[in-house]
Coordinates of C-alpha atoms in Angstrom, one line a residue:
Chain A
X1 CA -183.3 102.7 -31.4
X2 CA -184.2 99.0 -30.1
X3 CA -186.9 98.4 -32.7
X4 CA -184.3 99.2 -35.5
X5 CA -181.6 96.9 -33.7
X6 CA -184.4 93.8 -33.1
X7 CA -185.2 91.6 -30.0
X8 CA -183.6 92.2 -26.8
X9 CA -182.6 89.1 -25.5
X10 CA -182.0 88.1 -22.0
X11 CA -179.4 85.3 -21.1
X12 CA -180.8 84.6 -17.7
X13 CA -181.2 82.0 -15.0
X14 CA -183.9 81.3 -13.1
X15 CA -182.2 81.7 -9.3
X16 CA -179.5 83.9 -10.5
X17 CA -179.6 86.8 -8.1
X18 CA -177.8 88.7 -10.4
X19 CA -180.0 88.2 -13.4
X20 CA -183.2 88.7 -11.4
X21 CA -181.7 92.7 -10.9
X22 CA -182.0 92.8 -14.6
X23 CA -185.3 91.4 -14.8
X24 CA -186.4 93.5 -12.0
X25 CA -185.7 96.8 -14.0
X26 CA -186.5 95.7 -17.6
X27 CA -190.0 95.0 -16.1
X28 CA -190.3 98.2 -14.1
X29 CA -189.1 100.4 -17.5
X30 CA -191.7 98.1 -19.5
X31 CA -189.0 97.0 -21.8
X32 CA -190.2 94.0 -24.4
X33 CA -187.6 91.1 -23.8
X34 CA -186.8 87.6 -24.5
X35 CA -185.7 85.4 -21.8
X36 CA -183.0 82.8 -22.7
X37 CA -182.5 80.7 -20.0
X38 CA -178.5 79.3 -19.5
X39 CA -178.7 76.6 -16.9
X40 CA -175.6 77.3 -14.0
X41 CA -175.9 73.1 -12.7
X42 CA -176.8 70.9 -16.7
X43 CA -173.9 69.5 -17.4
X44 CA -171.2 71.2 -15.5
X45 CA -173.0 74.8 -16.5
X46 CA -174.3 75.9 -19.7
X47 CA -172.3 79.8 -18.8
X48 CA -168.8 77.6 -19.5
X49 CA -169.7 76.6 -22.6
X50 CA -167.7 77.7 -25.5
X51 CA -170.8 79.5 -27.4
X52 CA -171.9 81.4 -24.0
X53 CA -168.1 82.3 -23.8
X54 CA -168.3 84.2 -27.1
X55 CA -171.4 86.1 -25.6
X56 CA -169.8 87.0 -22.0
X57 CA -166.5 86.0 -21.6
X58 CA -166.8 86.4 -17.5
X59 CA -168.7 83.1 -17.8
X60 CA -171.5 84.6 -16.0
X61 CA -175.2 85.3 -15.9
X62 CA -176.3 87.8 -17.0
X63 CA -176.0 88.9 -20.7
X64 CA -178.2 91.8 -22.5
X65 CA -178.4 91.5 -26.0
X66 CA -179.9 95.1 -27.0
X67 CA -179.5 98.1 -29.6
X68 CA -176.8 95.6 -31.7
X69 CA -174.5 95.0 -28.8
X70 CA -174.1 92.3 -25.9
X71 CA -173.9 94.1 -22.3
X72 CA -172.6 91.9 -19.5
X73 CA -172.1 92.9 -15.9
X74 CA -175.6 93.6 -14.3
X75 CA -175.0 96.7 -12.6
X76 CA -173.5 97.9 -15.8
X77 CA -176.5 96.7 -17.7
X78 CA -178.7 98.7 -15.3
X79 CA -177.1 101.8 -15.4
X80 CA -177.5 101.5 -19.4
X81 CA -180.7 101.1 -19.4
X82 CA -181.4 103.9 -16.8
X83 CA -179.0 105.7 -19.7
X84 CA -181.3 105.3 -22.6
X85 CA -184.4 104.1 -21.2
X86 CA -185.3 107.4 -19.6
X87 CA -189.2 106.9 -19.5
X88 CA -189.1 106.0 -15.9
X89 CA -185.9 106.4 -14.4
X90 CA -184.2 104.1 -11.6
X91 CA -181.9 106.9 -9.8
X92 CA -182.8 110.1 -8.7
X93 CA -181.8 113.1 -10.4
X94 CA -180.3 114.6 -7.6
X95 CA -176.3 113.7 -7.2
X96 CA -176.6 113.0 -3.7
X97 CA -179.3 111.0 -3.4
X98 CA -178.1 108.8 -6.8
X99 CA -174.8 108.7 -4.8
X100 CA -176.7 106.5 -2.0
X101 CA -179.0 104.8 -4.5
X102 CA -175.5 103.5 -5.7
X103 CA -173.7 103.7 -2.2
X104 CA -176.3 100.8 -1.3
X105 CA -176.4 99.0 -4.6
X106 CA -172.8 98.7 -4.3
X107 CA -172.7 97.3 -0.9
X108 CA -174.8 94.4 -2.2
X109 CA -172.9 93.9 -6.0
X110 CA -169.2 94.4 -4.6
X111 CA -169.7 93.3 -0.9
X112 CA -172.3 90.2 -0.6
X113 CA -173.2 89.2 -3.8
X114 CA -170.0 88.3 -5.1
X115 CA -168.6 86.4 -2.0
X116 CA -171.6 84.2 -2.1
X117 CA -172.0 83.7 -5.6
X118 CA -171.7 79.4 -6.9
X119 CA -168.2 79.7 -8.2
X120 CA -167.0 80.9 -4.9
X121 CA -169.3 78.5 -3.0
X122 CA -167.7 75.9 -5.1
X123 CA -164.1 77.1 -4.4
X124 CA -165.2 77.0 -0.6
X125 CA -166.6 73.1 -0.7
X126 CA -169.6 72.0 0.7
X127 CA -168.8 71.3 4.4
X128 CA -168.1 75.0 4.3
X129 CA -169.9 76.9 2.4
X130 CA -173.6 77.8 4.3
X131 CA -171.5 79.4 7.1
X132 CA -169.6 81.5 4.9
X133 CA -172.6 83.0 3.2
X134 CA -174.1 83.3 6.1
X135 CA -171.1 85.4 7.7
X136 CA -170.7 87.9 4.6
X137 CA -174.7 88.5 3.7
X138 CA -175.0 89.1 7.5
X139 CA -172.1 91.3 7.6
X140 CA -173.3 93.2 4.1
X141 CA -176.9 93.6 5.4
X142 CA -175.7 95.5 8.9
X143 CA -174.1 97.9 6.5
X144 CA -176.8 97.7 4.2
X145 CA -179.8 98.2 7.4
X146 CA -177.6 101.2 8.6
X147 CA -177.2 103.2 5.0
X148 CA -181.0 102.4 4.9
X149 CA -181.7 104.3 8.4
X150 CA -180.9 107.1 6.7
X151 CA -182.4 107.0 3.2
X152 CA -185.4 105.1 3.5
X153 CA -189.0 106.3 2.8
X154 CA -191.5 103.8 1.5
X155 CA -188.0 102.5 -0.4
X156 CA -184.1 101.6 0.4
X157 CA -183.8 105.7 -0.9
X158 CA -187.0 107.8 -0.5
X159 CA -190.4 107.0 -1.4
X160 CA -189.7 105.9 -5.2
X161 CA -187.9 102.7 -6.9
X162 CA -184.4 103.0 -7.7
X163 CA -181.6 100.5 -8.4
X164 CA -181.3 99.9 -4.8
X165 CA -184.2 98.0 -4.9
X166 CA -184.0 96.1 -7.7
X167 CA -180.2 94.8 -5.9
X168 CA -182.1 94.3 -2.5
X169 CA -185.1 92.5 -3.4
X170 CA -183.2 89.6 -5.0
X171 CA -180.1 89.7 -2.5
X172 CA -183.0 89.2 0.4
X173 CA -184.0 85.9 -1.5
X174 CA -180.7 84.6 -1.0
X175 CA -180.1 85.7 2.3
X176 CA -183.1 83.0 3.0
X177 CA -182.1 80.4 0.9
X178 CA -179.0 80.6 3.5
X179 CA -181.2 80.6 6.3
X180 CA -180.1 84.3 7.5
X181 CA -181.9 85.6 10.6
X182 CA -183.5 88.6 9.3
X183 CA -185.2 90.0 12.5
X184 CA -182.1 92.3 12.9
X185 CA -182.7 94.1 9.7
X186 CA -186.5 95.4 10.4
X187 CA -185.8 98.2 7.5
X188 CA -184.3 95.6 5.0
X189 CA -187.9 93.4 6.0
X190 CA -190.1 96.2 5.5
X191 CA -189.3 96.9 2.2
X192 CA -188.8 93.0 0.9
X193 CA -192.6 93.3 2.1
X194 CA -193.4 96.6 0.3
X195 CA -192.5 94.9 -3.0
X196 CA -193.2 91.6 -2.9
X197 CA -196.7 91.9 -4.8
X198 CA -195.2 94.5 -7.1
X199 CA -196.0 93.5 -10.1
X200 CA -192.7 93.5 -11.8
X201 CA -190.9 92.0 -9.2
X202 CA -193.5 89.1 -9.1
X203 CA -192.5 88.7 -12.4
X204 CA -188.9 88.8 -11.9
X205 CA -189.4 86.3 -9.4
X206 CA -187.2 82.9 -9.9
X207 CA -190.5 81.0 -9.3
X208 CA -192.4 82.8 -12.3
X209 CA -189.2 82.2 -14.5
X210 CA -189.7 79.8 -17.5
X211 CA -186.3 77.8 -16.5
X212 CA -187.7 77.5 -12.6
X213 CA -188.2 73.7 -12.2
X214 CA -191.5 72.8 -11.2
X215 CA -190.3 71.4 -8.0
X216 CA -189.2 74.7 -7.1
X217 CA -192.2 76.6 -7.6
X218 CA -193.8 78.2 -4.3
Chain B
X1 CA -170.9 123.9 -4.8
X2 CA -167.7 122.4 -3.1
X3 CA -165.9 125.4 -1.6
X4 CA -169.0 126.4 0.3
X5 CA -169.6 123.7 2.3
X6 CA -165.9 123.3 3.1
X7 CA -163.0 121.1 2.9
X8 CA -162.9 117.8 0.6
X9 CA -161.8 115.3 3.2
X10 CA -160.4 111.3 1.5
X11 CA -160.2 108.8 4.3
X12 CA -157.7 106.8 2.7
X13 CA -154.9 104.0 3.2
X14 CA -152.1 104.1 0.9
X15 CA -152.0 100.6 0.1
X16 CA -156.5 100.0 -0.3
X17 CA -156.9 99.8 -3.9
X18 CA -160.7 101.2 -3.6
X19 CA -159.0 104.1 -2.0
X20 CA -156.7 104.5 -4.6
X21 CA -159.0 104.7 -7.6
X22 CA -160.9 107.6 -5.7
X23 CA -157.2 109.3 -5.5
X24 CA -156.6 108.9 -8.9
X25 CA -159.9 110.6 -10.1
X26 CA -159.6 113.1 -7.9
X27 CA -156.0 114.1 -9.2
X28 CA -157.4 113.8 -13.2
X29 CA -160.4 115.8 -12.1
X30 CA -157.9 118.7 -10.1
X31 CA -160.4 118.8 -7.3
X32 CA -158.0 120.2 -4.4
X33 CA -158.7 117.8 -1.2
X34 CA -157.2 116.2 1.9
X35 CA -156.3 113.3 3.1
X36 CA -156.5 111.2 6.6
X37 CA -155.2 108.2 6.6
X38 CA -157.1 105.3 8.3
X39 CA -155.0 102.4 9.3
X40 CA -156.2 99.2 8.4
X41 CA -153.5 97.5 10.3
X42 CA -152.6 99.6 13.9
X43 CA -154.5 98.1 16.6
X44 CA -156.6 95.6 14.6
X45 CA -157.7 98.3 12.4
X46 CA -158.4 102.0 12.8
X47 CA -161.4 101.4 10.3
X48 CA -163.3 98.9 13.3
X49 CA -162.9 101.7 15.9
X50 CA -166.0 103.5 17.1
X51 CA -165.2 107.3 15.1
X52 CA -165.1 105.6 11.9
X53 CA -168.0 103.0 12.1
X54 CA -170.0 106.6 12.5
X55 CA -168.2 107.6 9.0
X56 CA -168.3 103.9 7.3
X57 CA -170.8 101.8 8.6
X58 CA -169.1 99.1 6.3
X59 CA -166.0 100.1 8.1
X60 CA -163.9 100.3 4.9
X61 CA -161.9 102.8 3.4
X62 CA -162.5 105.2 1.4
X63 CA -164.9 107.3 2.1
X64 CA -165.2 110.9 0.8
X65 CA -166.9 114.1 2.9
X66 CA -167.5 115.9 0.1
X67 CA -170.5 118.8 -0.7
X68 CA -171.7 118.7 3.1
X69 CA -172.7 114.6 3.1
X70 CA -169.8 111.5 3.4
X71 CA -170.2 109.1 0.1
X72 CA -168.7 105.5 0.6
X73 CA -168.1 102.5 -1.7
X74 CA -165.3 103.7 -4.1
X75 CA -167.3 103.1 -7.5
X76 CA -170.2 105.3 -6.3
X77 CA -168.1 108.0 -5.1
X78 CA -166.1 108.0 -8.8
X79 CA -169.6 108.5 -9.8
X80 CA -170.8 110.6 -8.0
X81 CA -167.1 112.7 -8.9
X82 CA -168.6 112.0 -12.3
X83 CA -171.9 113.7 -11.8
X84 CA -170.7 116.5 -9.9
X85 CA -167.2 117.5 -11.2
X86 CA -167.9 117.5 -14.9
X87 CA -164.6 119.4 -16.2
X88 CA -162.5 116.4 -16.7
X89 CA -165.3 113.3 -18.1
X90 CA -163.9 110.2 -16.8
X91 CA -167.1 108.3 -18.7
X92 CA -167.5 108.7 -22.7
X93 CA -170.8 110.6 -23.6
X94 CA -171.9 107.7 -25.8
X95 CA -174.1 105.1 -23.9
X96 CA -172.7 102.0 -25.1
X97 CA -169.2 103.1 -24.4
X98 CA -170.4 104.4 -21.2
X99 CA -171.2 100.2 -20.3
X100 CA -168.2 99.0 -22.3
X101 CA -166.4 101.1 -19.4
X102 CA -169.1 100.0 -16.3
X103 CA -168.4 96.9 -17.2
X104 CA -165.1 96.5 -16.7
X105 CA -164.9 98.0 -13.8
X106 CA -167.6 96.2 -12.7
X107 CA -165.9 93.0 -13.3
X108 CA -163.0 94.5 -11.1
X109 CA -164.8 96.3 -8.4
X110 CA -167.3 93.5 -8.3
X111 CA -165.7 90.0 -9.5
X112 CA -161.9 90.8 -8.4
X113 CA -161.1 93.1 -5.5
X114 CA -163.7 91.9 -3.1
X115 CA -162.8 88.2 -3.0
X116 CA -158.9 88.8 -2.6
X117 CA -159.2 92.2 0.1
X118 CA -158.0 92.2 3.3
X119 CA -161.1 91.3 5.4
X120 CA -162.1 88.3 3.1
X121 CA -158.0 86.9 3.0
X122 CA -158.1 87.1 7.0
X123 CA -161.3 85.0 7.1
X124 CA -159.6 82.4 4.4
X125 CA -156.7 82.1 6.3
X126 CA -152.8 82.8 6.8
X127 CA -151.8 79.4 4.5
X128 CA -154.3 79.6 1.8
X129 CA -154.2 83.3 1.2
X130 CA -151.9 83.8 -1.5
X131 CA -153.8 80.7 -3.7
X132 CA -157.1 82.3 -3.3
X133 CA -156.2 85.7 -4.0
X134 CA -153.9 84.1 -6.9
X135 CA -157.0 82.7 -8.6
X136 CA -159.4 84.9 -8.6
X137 CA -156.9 87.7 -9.9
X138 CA -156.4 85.1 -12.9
X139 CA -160.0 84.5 -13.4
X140 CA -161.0 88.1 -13.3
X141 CA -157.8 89.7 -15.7
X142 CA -159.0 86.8 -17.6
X143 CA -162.0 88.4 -18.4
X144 CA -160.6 92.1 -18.2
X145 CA -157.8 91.1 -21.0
X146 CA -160.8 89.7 -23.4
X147 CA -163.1 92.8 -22.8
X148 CA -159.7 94.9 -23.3
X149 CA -159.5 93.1 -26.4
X150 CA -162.1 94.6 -28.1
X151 CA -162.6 98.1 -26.1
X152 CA -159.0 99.0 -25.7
X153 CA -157.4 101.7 -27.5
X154 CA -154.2 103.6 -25.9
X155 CA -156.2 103.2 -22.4
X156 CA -159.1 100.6 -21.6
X157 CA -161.7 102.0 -23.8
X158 CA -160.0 104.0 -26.5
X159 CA -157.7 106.5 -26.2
X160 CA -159.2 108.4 -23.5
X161 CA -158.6 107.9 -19.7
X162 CA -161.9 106.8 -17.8
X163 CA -162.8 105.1 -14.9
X164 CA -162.2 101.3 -16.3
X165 CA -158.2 102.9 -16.0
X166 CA -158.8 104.1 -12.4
X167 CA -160.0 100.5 -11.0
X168 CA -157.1 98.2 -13.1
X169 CA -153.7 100.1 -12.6
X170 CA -154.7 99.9 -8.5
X171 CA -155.9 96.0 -9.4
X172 CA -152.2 95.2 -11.4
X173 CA -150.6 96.7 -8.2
X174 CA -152.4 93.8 -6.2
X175 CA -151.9 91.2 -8.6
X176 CA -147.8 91.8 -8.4
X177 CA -148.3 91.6 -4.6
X178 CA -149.7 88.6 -4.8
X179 CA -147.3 87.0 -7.9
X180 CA -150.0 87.1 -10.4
X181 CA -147.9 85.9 -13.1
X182 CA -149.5 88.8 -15.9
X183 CA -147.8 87.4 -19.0
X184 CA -150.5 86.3 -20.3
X185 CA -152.7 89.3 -19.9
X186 CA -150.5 91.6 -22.6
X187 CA -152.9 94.6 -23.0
X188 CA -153.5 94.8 -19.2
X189 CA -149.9 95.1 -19.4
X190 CA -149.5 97.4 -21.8
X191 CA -152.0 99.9 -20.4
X192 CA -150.3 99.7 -17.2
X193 CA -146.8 100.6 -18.8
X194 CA -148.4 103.7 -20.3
X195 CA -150.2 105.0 -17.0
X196 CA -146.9 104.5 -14.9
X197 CA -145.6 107.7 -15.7
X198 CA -148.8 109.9 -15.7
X199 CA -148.6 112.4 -13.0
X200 CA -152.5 112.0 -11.6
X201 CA -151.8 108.3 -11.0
X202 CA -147.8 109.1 -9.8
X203 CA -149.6 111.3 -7.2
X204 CA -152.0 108.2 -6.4
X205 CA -149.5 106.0 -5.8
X206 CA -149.8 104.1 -2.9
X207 CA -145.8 104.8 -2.1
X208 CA -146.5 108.2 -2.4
X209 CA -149.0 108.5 0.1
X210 CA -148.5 110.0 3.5
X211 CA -149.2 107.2 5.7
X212 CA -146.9 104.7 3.4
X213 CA -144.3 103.4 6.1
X214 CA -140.8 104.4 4.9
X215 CA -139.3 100.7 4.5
X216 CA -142.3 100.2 1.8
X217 CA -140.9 103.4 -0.7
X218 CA -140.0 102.0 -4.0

């Protein structure tokens, strides 16, 4: 089906939390990709440019160009892949347990993510905006360290990957970039540890992206 | 499945608008259940206390008992609903409508609802509520109307009702709350106008919920 339809393709940037879900998972399902990169900070944003509004009209990273269509929304995307990808699936097959694979990937893509994303940073102002970040990732990850109390194995839900970690990973990143204590989320810790030398999230990384400035690099 | 592990309990509060999308799914679906309202306004919130913390560590409505367990975050419970209760499909069996349909919900459960609910408005404060929840209604039906324009057919995504219904008609009921001026959005409209009437989402209706206070009755 994607061979017929060409390249996947995508439209990604390097420190978007968001994006880095999607990377996460097309590397994990060993899905051949192109990365575009779409710069969120040249020139006011590269995503409110009137050719990246044709391709998502949310003005947002990211986008997944695949089978002939363009996907936006990256929980969306994920769930279609883990719909037609099916080699090496993402949720369990049991309805409860995909109920708290979701139940935690939704406390991090409705609850954190999106109240500390840049365009609401930028609608906050500078003098504001760390402790605001700070106050709703902190507030997200006690829900988040609690649903994991109950699920966890070797991962946020039993002892395989799911979608929960592919939002976690990525939403612990920017918990540090706004200098969140962690120490009150040892479950949330352990399993940023677990996968940190996984090989596809190394190379979901932001640092091993090809837009990642050098000064940025680790 | 359902009837023997008991009752099908909604924790609910007639004006939530994640609350409401679960009630209007379980109406299409027929699945027979009960509600308890949670107050998100007596005593600084009935959804802080103690009792419900143990049911929603988020301490949000809704959250569903359902099969034995308690599901929260409303989009994981619809799918969950979706997974279990397969009579009435509230997602089309073709992938790529399946994510035309995620994604738009997505972009309301994830890009509108949690930057203008009540938690968030109380933390941006009593004068610059109403602006804040203004623009982010704007920038997210913005989006919705543009996906609508190529999805929509008599509902959001064809003719069919599906979940992308159940998150916008609770999503217009906020954005007249908070004088979203929806001229310019004329399909959101339009799908709105033809819900109104249906009995599954009369039934949902936050002023025909038991816990709506009588001076708020349309």
């Amino acid at each position: 089906m994607a061979a017929s339809q060409g390249k996947i393709i995508l439209y990604s940037y390097w420190r978007s939390s968001c994006s880095w879900r999607v990377r996460i998972a097309l590397n994990l399902k060993e899905i051949p990709h192109e990365i575009k990169p779409v710069s969120l900070i040249k020139g006011g944003g590269e995503h409110h440019s009137n050719d990246f509004r044709e391709i998502n009209p949310m003005e947002q990273v990211p986008a997944l160009h695949i089978d002939g269509v363009t996907l936006i929304e990256s929980f969306s995307i994920l769930q279609y892949l883990e719909d037609t990808r099916v080699h090496r699936n993402l949720l369990p097959s049991d309805p409860i347990k995909r109920a708290k694979v979701r139940e935690i990937c939704e406390v991090i893509v409705s609850g954190i993510q999106p109240l500390q994303n840049l365009c609401v940073l930028i609608h906050v102002g500078e003098e504001k905006k760390d402790e605001w970040a700070k106050h709703w990732i902190n507030r997200g990850f006690r829900g988040v360290e609690k649903l994991l109390g109950a699920s966890a194995g070797k991962y946020c839900v039993g002892d395989e990957i799911t979608l929960a970690d592919c939002c976690l990973i990525p939403q612990v990143f920017n918990a540090r970039r706004f200098h969140v204590d962690l120490r009150p989320f040892p479950i949330i810790l352990r399993i940023d540890r677990e996968l940190e030398r996984h090989p596809a999230f190394v190379a979901a990384h932001p640092s091993n992206q090809p837009d990642c400035p050098p000064e940025a690099h680790k």
